[in-house]
Amino acid sequence: MKSNACRFGIAGEMIDFTIDAAVNLIKSTTNLLLLSFLKNLRVIFIFSLLSGFTAMAQNFTISGYVKDSRNGESAIGANVYVKELMKGASTNVYGFYSLTLPAGTYTLQCSYVGFQTFSKVIELNKNLSEQISLLPEETTLNEVEVVSEKTDQNVQSTQMSSVQLDVAQIKKLPAFMGEVDILKTIQLIPGVKSAGDGNTGFYVRGGGPDQNLILLDEATIYNASHLMGFFSIFNGDAIKNVNLIKGGMPSQYGGRLSSVLDVSMKEGNSQKFQVDGGIGIIASRLTIQGPIKKDKASFIISARRTYADVIAKPFMKHTDFAGTSYYFYDLNAKLNYQINDKNRLFLSAYFGRDIFKYNNDGFTAKIPWGNATACLRWNHLFNAKLFSNLSVVYSKYDFSFTAAQDNFELTLFSGIKDWNVKYDVNYFPNTRHNVKVGVNYIFHTFTPSNVSAKQGEVKFDIGRVIRLYSHDAAIYVSDDWEVTDRIKVNAGLRFGYFAQVGPFTRYKKNDFGKTIDTVVYAPGKKVADYNGLEPRLSFRYSLSRTLSLKASYTRNFQYIHLASISSVSLPTDVWMPCTELIKPQIGNQYAFGVFKNFNHDMFESSVEVYYKDMKNQIDYKEGAEPQDNVFDNPDNAFTYGKGWAYGAEFFLKKRTGKFTGWIGYTLSWTWRQFDAINYGKKYLAKYDRRHDASVVITYDHNKKWNFGLIWVYGTGNRGTLPSALFAYEGSVSNDYGLRNSYKFPDYHRLDLSVTYTPDREKQIEKKRARITRRYERRGKDMSNINLPKWWAKNYQSSWTLSIFNAYNRYNPYFIYFDTSGDFLSGTFTVKAKQVSLFPVLPTITWNFKF
């Protein structure tokens, strides 16, 4: 066993340093912080109430919404503050802000990435409503740009282990097969690891793929990928904001151990009609948005479809794959309506499908799978300090496989469906507090792997369709409290309750797997239930405006689980609830970080260390298969264990100038231990990667040319390969080594892109010239040639060339063993062969907007 230890010298003394010591230090420091906070909770609560009502006679509130002046889109996370006091707040996900201040004359300012700083002198002698409309930042190619004084949110906020991504910046990066993909972008963040070459699957700080909560306008996405994980379901043209939380999870989020990926859709241009789109080599997309009533109601509809099936069909005409086709599509839609100054409605929906078909020599197969979501939200403003939101959410994921031959048909299907009601209230008593209270209820319907079969009109009895039902409820509260100018705390508490209910039939098994009894539960009758408290605490100590220390502790319960036989998320994966056999996953994460900005906030940097322990982890037993559910319960196929992970993350980001981007590096360990796997010994998880690094650069040369670069490096994934082969009665069998004892070769790749945006005036002149030539050929009068007003005013286009894997690195996807010869003649040989998916892969995409 290798020792995770090193030695270094300080002041001539040699000090031994071990990973275990570092982990204990992280845990003890954060525990002391939490204990101190809990001991003083009563004092904090009383002080919070008093501070909210002190000197109310001389305090007034200014509140309102922050929007983009070009399209009316709300600005999420914009900084609104008064210059004289440098006190303020960030807008919520609907662009709302509220500041309560002593009476006086102030300069109200608002800063937001990519926009000019808003500034207005106000006389605060009564409650005011100020709607802020932001103008886009003037284009500049100077290396040093003027930035707002209040751009240090990453240093001054309590939130750590969080990254908010700008979709406009994502679109400048090299894209796999020309498709802009937010999931591939978050894999470039320290602490986030990809599932494989070109894959959208991701793992966060040692967690599994089911431990990431993925939300699209508050609707849970259970499978966020197309094409077996090579593309995500998120259409970049329909997305406004992406927020990734790796640790220090606020109390309004729950149900997962590792991370939250909160994705917000655009609301639709409320100022003018707009059309965006793009044509690539594998897919095309089109987005239409505009006002239903200007400044009052708007809509957006965005669609995308691949045409790989159409392109490939002629090439497969005379092959064994002549009847094969595959394509995916997705549709995003959203409506929003401002009823009055105090009430707003939002209705958003998503529908996406992958469809694979095969038809050859009398054998047919069809495999459709996908997500469907809908969300209705009502914002209500009780007063300038009290904001609420009520959401009703529907979410569904389903998968099916149907194969037929010679009048025999077999179908395998699974899925999950949710109905969700959520109510949140934000209270802003003053600039030092932001209080959130909420309740959430979800009714889950699980359909684990089921099988049906028939021969002609005869249906085989293989048991009734298995469906599992459960209630999932939570109540939560949090306060983001600026105790002093140096100390800021975000303290929260979440209580969750989960219950599996009937109808349900429990199959009791003996030690040999034979059914010895059944227990039948009536509809609505409780089968098993669980509950737990989840404290959340984040702490910031400011050493200066540009330097701070942060720590966080997060406890999470996870009541639903993903059972997978693969290291990547596949459509065949099965979601399962907690049952009397499956206990809730419980995670505790401790984190500590140093955050520093340089050169007038042009550079952001951070170093974070973390430790996470996870109980009641779930996996399939050795030899178990998802389809083994005939007259059985799916949870009889599982085994349970524990996991833990720890590491350090380094991040350096350049925010402004011609060159922007970041460098990230992660050093980490991820362990698992199951009594029924690997002889009960601990082992490194498949997605354990000791070293993980990324370099991301964009360069705006001028208005016409933009360049992008991505370089990634990662220690190879782990796997279990045969350690020996033996022959018995003429056949060869494998003898496998310990779980994940083999490390694949290291992974590295370079991606490049260049975007050319033609001069719009020249495009207009070319268009006019083409019309002139057309008129001349037809002998028409050319004295009055006019272009459509909408085209002449708004038309823009660009060409993007992306090169994936620019230096043609053959990265391993999997390894298999090829045998040849035979034992008797002494010619038997075994050779390990590596399969790589993607060589150098250039793609070109035309994007347009008018």
mmCIF file of C-alpha atoms in Angstrom, residues 40-274:
data_model
loop_
_atom_site.group_PDB
_atom_site.id
_atom_site.type_symbol
_atom_site.label_atom_id
_atom_site.label_comp_id
_atom_site.label_asym_id
_atom_site.label_seq_id
_atom_site.Cartn_x
_atom_site.Cartn_y
_atom_site.Cartn_z
ATOM 1 C CA ASN A 40 -25.205 30.695 19.343
ATOM 2 C CA LEU A 41 -28.239 29.984 17.190
ATOM 3 C CA ARG A 42 -30.686 31.520 19.657
ATOM 4 C CA VAL A 43 -28.665 34.722 19.935
ATOM 5 C CA ILE A 44 -28.297 34.878 16.158
ATOM 6 C CA PHE A 45 -32.038 34.398 15.685
ATOM 7 C CA ILE A 46 -32.975 37.114 18.162
ATOM 8 C CA PHE A 47 -30.386 39.489 16.717
ATOM 9 C CA SER A 48 -31.699 38.772 13.220
ATOM 10 C CA LEU A 49 -35.233 39.698 14.258
ATOM 11 C CA LEU A 50 -34.127 42.838 16.043
ATOM 12 C CA SER A 51 -31.938 43.972 13.167
ATOM 13 C CA GLY A 52 -34.905 43.623 10.833
ATOM 14 C CA PHE A 53 -37.069 45.989 12.873
ATOM 15 C CA THR A 54 -34.546 48.438 14.299
ATOM 16 C CA ALA A 55 -35.173 52.048 13.390
ATOM 17 C CA MET A 56 -37.921 51.215 10.938
ATOM 18 C CA ALA A 57 -39.202 54.757 11.103
ATOM 19 C CA GLN A 58 -36.091 56.088 9.415
ATOM 20 C CA ASN A 59 -35.486 53.202 6.976
ATOM 21 C CA PHE A 60 -36.929 52.986 3.483
ATOM 22 C CA THR A 61 -36.833 50.327 0.784
ATOM 23 C CA ILE A 62 -35.926 50.574 -2.863
ATOM 24 C CA SER A 63 -36.819 47.529 -4.956
ATOM 25 C CA GLY A 64 -37.481 46.459 -8.498
ATOM 26 C CA TYR A 65 -36.338 44.272 -11.365
ATOM 27 C CA VAL A 66 -33.142 44.300 -13.429
ATOM 28 C CA LYS A 67 -33.499 43.573 -17.140
ATOM 29 C CA ASP A 68 -31.584 43.536 -20.393
ATOM 30 C CA SER A 69 -32.665 46.640 -22.337
ATOM 31 C CA ARG A 70 -32.388 44.811 -25.669
ATOM 32 C CA ASN A 71 -34.849 42.004 -25.026
ATOM 33 C CA GLY A 72 -36.382 42.388 -21.561
ATOM 34 C CA GLU A 73 -34.688 39.239 -20.188
ATOM 35 C CA SER A 74 -34.250 39.305 -16.400
ATOM 36 C CA ALA A 75 -30.676 39.572 -15.141
ATOM 37 C CA ILE A 76 -29.915 36.736 -12.713
ATOM 38 C CA GLY A 77 -27.284 37.499 -10.075
ATOM 39 C CA ALA A 78 -26.787 41.165 -10.998
ATOM 40 C CA ASN A 79 -25.150 43.262 -8.248
ATOM 41 C CA VAL A 80 -27.320 46.171 -7.077
ATOM 42 C CA TYR A 81 -25.758 48.459 -4.468
ATOM 43 C CA VAL A 82 -25.365 52.020 -3.223
ATOM 44 C CA LYS A 83 -21.968 53.501 -3.972
ATOM 45 C CA GLU A 84 -21.654 55.551 -0.773
ATOM 46 C CA LEU A 85 -22.087 52.548 1.548
ATOM 47 C CA MET A 86 -20.953 49.787 -0.842
ATOM 48 C CA LYS A 87 -23.918 47.815 0.499
ATOM 49 C CA GLY A 88 -26.240 45.913 -1.725
ATOM 50 C CA ALA A 89 -27.636 42.601 -2.872
ATOM 51 C CA SER A 90 -27.802 40.271 -5.860
ATOM 52 C CA THR A 91 -30.931 39.792 -7.913
ATOM 53 C CA ASN A 92 -32.729 36.478 -7.578
ATOM 54 C CA VAL A 93 -33.512 34.088 -10.446
ATOM 55 C CA TYR A 94 -36.323 36.381 -11.564
ATOM 56 C CA GLY A 95 -34.188 39.533 -11.551
ATOM 57 C CA PHE A 96 -35.766 40.982 -8.382
ATOM 58 C CA TYR A 97 -33.808 43.013 -5.812
ATOM 59 C CA SER A 98 -34.672 44.796 -2.570
ATOM 60 C CA LEU A 99 -32.531 47.194 -0.474
ATOM 61 C CA THR A 100 -33.629 48.688 2.843
ATOM 62 C CA LEU A 101 -31.499 51.667 3.897
ATOM 63 C CA PRO A 102 -31.580 54.719 6.164
ATOM 64 C CA ALA A 103 -33.103 57.818 4.590
ATOM 65 C CA GLY A 104 -30.652 59.830 2.517
ATOM 66 C CA THR A 105 -29.280 60.623 -0.907
ATOM 67 C CA TYR A 106 -27.465 57.771 -2.611
ATOM 68 C CA THR A 107 -25.975 56.723 -5.922
ATOM 69 C CA LEU A 108 -27.719 53.494 -6.922
ATOM 70 C CA GLN A 109 -25.538 51.320 -9.125
ATOM 71 C CA CYS A 110 -25.974 47.976 -10.852
ATOM 72 C CA SER A 111 -23.214 45.861 -12.429
ATOM 73 C CA TYR A 112 -23.611 42.738 -14.554
ATOM 74 C CA VAL A 113 -21.181 40.849 -16.752
ATOM 75 C CA GLY A 114 -21.312 42.106 -20.354
ATOM 76 C CA PHE A 115 -23.260 45.286 -19.546
ATOM 77 C CA GLN A 116 -22.505 48.896 -18.735
ATOM 78 C CA THR A 117 -22.738 49.862 -15.084
ATOM 79 C CA PHE A 118 -26.091 51.485 -14.326
ATOM 80 C CA SER A 119 -25.859 54.567 -12.108
ATOM 81 C CA LYS A 120 -28.582 56.889 -10.798
ATOM 82 C CA VAL A 121 -28.802 59.359 -7.916
ATOM 83 C CA ILE A 122 -31.851 58.704 -5.741
ATOM 84 C CA GLU A 123 -33.456 60.553 -2.859
ATOM 85 C CA LEU A 124 -34.539 57.846 -0.432
ATOM 86 C CA ASN A 125 -37.178 59.521 1.751
ATOM 87 C CA LYS A 126 -39.935 57.016 0.984
ATOM 88 C CA ASN A 127 -40.251 53.502 -0.410
ATOM 89 C CA LEU A 128 -39.213 53.521 -4.074
ATOM 90 C CA SER A 129 -39.664 51.191 -7.024
ATOM 91 C CA GLU A 130 -36.787 51.392 -9.524
ATOM 92 C CA GLN A 131 -36.801 49.216 -12.627
ATOM 93 C CA ILE A 132 -33.253 48.939 -13.982
ATOM 94 C CA SER A 133 -32.664 48.487 -17.696
ATOM 95 C CA LEU A 134 -29.067 47.567 -18.561
ATOM 96 C CA LEU A 135 -27.299 48.611 -21.743
ATOM 97 C CA PRO A 136 -24.803 46.239 -23.398
ATOM 98 C CA GLU A 137 -21.134 46.913 -22.788
ATOM 99 C CA GLU A 138 -19.417 48.898 -25.506
ATOM 100 C CA THR A 139 -17.214 46.651 -27.624
ATOM 101 C CA THR A 140 -13.564 47.282 -26.912
ATOM 102 C CA LEU A 141 -10.373 45.549 -27.881
ATOM 103 C CA ASN A 142 -8.229 47.147 -25.215
ATOM 104 C CA GLU A 143 -6.456 44.653 -23.001
ATOM 105 C CA VAL A 144 -7.596 46.539 -19.870
ATOM 106 C CA GLU A 145 -11.275 47.410 -19.669
ATOM 107 C CA VAL A 146 -13.000 49.631 -17.120
ATOM 108 C CA VAL A 147 -14.898 47.361 -14.759
ATOM 109 C CA SER A 148 -17.338 48.151 -11.995
ATOM 110 C CA GLU A 149 -16.211 48.561 -8.403
ATOM 111 C CA LYS A 150 -18.654 45.870 -7.313
ATOM 112 C CA THR A 151 -17.355 42.901 -9.302
ATOM 113 C CA ASP A 152 -15.966 40.927 -6.378
ATOM 114 C CA GLN A 153 -19.011 38.738 -5.792
ATOM 115 C CA ASN A 154 -16.885 35.581 -5.955
ATOM 116 C CA VAL A 155 -14.826 36.852 -3.011
ATOM 117 C CA GLN A 156 -17.501 38.564 -0.917
ATOM 118 C CA SER A 157 -20.416 36.128 -1.136
ATOM 119 C CA THR A 158 -20.810 33.201 1.275
ATOM 120 C CA GLN A 159 -21.312 30.776 -1.608
ATOM 121 C CA MET A 160 -18.268 28.651 -2.359
ATOM 122 C CA SER A 161 -17.727 25.708 -4.708
ATOM 123 C CA SER A 162 -20.042 27.383 -7.205
ATOM 124 C CA VAL A 163 -19.624 28.500 -10.821
ATOM 125 C CA GLN A 164 -22.025 30.555 -12.918
ATOM 126 C CA LEU A 165 -21.405 30.157 -16.644
ATOM 127 C CA ASP A 166 -22.105 32.750 -19.294
ATOM 128 C CA VAL A 167 -23.866 31.101 -22.245
ATOM 129 C CA ALA A 168 -22.422 33.701 -24.644
ATOM 130 C CA GLN A 169 -18.929 32.684 -23.494
ATOM 131 C CA ILE A 170 -19.760 28.981 -23.880
ATOM 132 C CA LYS A 171 -20.713 29.602 -27.507
ATOM 133 C CA LYS A 172 -17.199 30.887 -28.220
ATOM 134 C CA LEU A 173 -15.572 27.596 -27.195
ATOM 135 C CA PRO A 174 -14.792 24.665 -29.509
ATOM 136 C CA ALA A 175 -17.881 22.460 -29.810
ATOM 137 C CA PHE A 176 -18.008 18.700 -30.359
ATOM 138 C CA MET A 177 -19.604 18.053 -33.787
ATOM 139 C CA GLY A 178 -20.509 21.749 -33.902
ATOM 140 C CA GLU A 179 -23.102 21.451 -31.094
ATOM 141 C CA VAL A 180 -22.684 23.937 -28.230
ATOM 142 C CA ASP A 181 -23.008 21.900 -25.034
ATOM 143 C CA ILE A 182 -23.187 23.251 -21.490
ATOM 144 C CA LEU A 183 -22.572 19.811 -19.939
ATOM 145 C CA LYS A 184 -19.263 19.458 -21.747
ATOM 146 C CA THR A 185 -18.338 22.966 -20.575
ATOM 147 C CA ILE A 186 -18.924 22.249 -16.882
ATOM 148 C CA GLN A 187 -16.576 19.245 -17.224
ATOM 149 C CA LEU A 188 -13.793 21.833 -17.616
ATOM 150 C CA ILE A 189 -14.406 23.142 -14.076
ATOM 151 C CA PRO A 190 -12.162 21.815 -11.250
ATOM 152 C CA GLY A 191 -13.887 19.071 -9.259
ATOM 153 C CA VAL A 192 -16.024 17.977 -12.226
ATOM 154 C CA LYS A 193 -14.924 14.943 -14.233
ATOM 155 C CA SER A 194 -16.216 13.689 -17.562
ATOM 156 C CA ALA A 195 -17.599 10.195 -18.037
ATOM 157 C CA GLY A 196 -15.572 9.546 -21.189
ATOM 158 C CA ASP A 197 -14.412 10.737 -24.586
ATOM 159 C CA GLY A 198 -16.974 13.173 -26.006
ATOM 160 C CA ASN A 199 -19.473 12.185 -23.293
ATOM 161 C CA THR A 200 -21.788 14.594 -21.439
ATOM 162 C CA GLY A 201 -21.898 12.478 -18.269
ATOM 163 C CA PHE A 202 -20.164 14.043 -15.285
ATOM 164 C CA TYR A 203 -19.082 13.240 -11.738
ATOM 165 C CA VAL A 204 -18.642 15.858 -9.024
ATOM 166 C CA ARG A 205 -16.196 15.480 -6.138
ATOM 167 C CA GLY A 206 -16.329 11.691 -6.072
ATOM 168 C CA GLY A 207 -20.099 11.384 -6.394
ATOM 169 C CA GLY A 208 -21.915 9.068 -8.777
ATOM 170 C CA PRO A 209 -23.955 10.098 -11.828
ATOM 171 C CA ASP A 210 -27.244 9.898 -9.900
ATOM 172 C CA GLN A 211 -25.977 12.287 -7.223
ATOM 173 C CA ASN A 212 -26.260 15.365 -9.459
ATOM 174 C CA LEU A 213 -29.527 17.300 -9.334
ATOM 175 C CA ILE A 214 -30.134 18.642 -12.854
ATOM 176 C CA LEU A 215 -32.917 21.232 -13.145
ATOM 177 C CA LEU A 216 -34.389 22.937 -16.203
ATOM 178 C CA ASP A 217 -36.662 25.764 -15.060
ATOM 179 C CA GLU A 218 -37.129 23.878 -11.756
ATOM 180 C CA ALA A 219 -38.095 20.600 -13.495
ATOM 181 C CA THR A 220 -35.873 17.606 -12.701
ATOM 182 C CA ILE A 221 -34.077 16.099 -15.693
ATOM 183 C CA TYR A 222 -33.416 12.391 -15.122
ATOM 184 C CA ASN A 223 -31.378 11.719 -18.263
ATOM 185 C CA ALA A 224 -29.669 14.825 -19.641
ATOM 186 C CA SER A 225 -28.095 13.261 -22.718
ATOM 187 C CA HIS A 226 -28.764 12.358 -26.335
ATOM 188 C CA LEU A 227 -26.987 9.720 -28.415
ATOM 189 C CA MET A 228 -25.872 7.539 -25.470
ATOM 190 C CA GLY A 229 -24.321 10.566 -23.763
ATOM 191 C CA PHE A 230 -22.458 12.283 -26.605
ATOM 192 C CA PHE A 231 -24.801 15.296 -26.708
ATOM 193 C CA SER A 232 -26.807 16.957 -23.950
ATOM 194 C CA ILE A 233 -30.492 17.836 -24.112
ATOM 195 C CA PHE A 234 -29.742 21.539 -23.592
ATOM 196 C CA ASN A 235 -30.095 23.685 -26.710
ATOM 197 C CA GLY A 236 -27.749 26.653 -26.205
ATOM 198 C CA ASP A 237 -30.058 28.999 -28.124
ATOM 199 C CA ALA A 238 -32.833 28.478 -25.535
ATOM 200 C CA ILE A 239 -30.669 28.738 -22.390
ATOM 201 C CA LYS A 240 -30.123 31.949 -20.426
ATOM 202 C CA ASN A 241 -28.228 30.966 -17.299
ATOM 203 C CA VAL A 242 -26.248 27.986 -15.966
ATOM 204 C CA ASN A 243 -25.322 27.671 -12.285
ATOM 205 C CA LEU A 244 -23.261 24.750 -10.931
ATOM 206 C CA ILE A 245 -23.018 24.170 -7.167
ATOM 207 C CA LYS A 246 -20.404 21.594 -6.094
ATOM 208 C CA GLY A 247 -20.534 22.214 -2.342
ATOM 209 C CA GLY A 248 -22.108 24.469 0.269
ATOM 210 C CA MET A 249 -25.510 23.625 -1.229
ATOM 211 C CA PRO A 250 -28.235 26.109 -0.088
ATOM 212 C CA SER A 251 -31.164 24.598 1.788
ATOM 213 C CA GLN A 252 -33.680 25.139 -1.037
ATOM 214 C CA TYR A 253 -31.905 22.351 -2.929
ATOM 215 C CA GLY A 254 -32.112 18.742 -1.821
ATOM 216 C CA GLY A 255 -32.489 15.148 -2.863
ATOM 217 C CA ARG A 256 -28.932 14.683 -4.168
ATOM 218 C CA LEU A 257 -25.537 14.287 -2.477
ATOM 219 C CA SER A 258 -23.031 15.857 -4.856
ATOM 220 C CA SER A 259 -24.116 18.840 -6.911
ATOM 221 C CA VAL A 260 -26.824 21.031 -8.385
ATOM 222 C CA LEU A 261 -26.882 22.091 -12.022
ATOM 223 C CA ASP A 262 -29.583 24.764 -12.226
ATOM 224 C CA VAL A 263 -30.367 25.730 -15.830
ATOM 225 C CA SER A 264 -32.733 28.602 -16.680
ATOM 226 C CA MET A 265 -34.423 29.022 -20.040
ATOM 227 C CA LYS A 266 -34.739 32.349 -21.801
ATOM 228 C CA GLU A 267 -38.043 34.143 -21.279
ATOM 229 C CA GLY A 268 -38.427 35.407 -24.848
ATOM 230 C CA ASN A 269 -37.698 38.817 -26.333
ATOM 231 C CA SER A 270 -40.347 41.254 -25.069
ATOM 232 C CA GLN A 271 -39.124 44.110 -27.290
ATOM 233 C CA LYS A 272 -39.073 42.721 -30.831
ATOM 234 C CA PHE A 273 -39.376 39.543 -32.857
ATOM 235 C CA GLN A 274 -36.134 37.609 -33.274
#
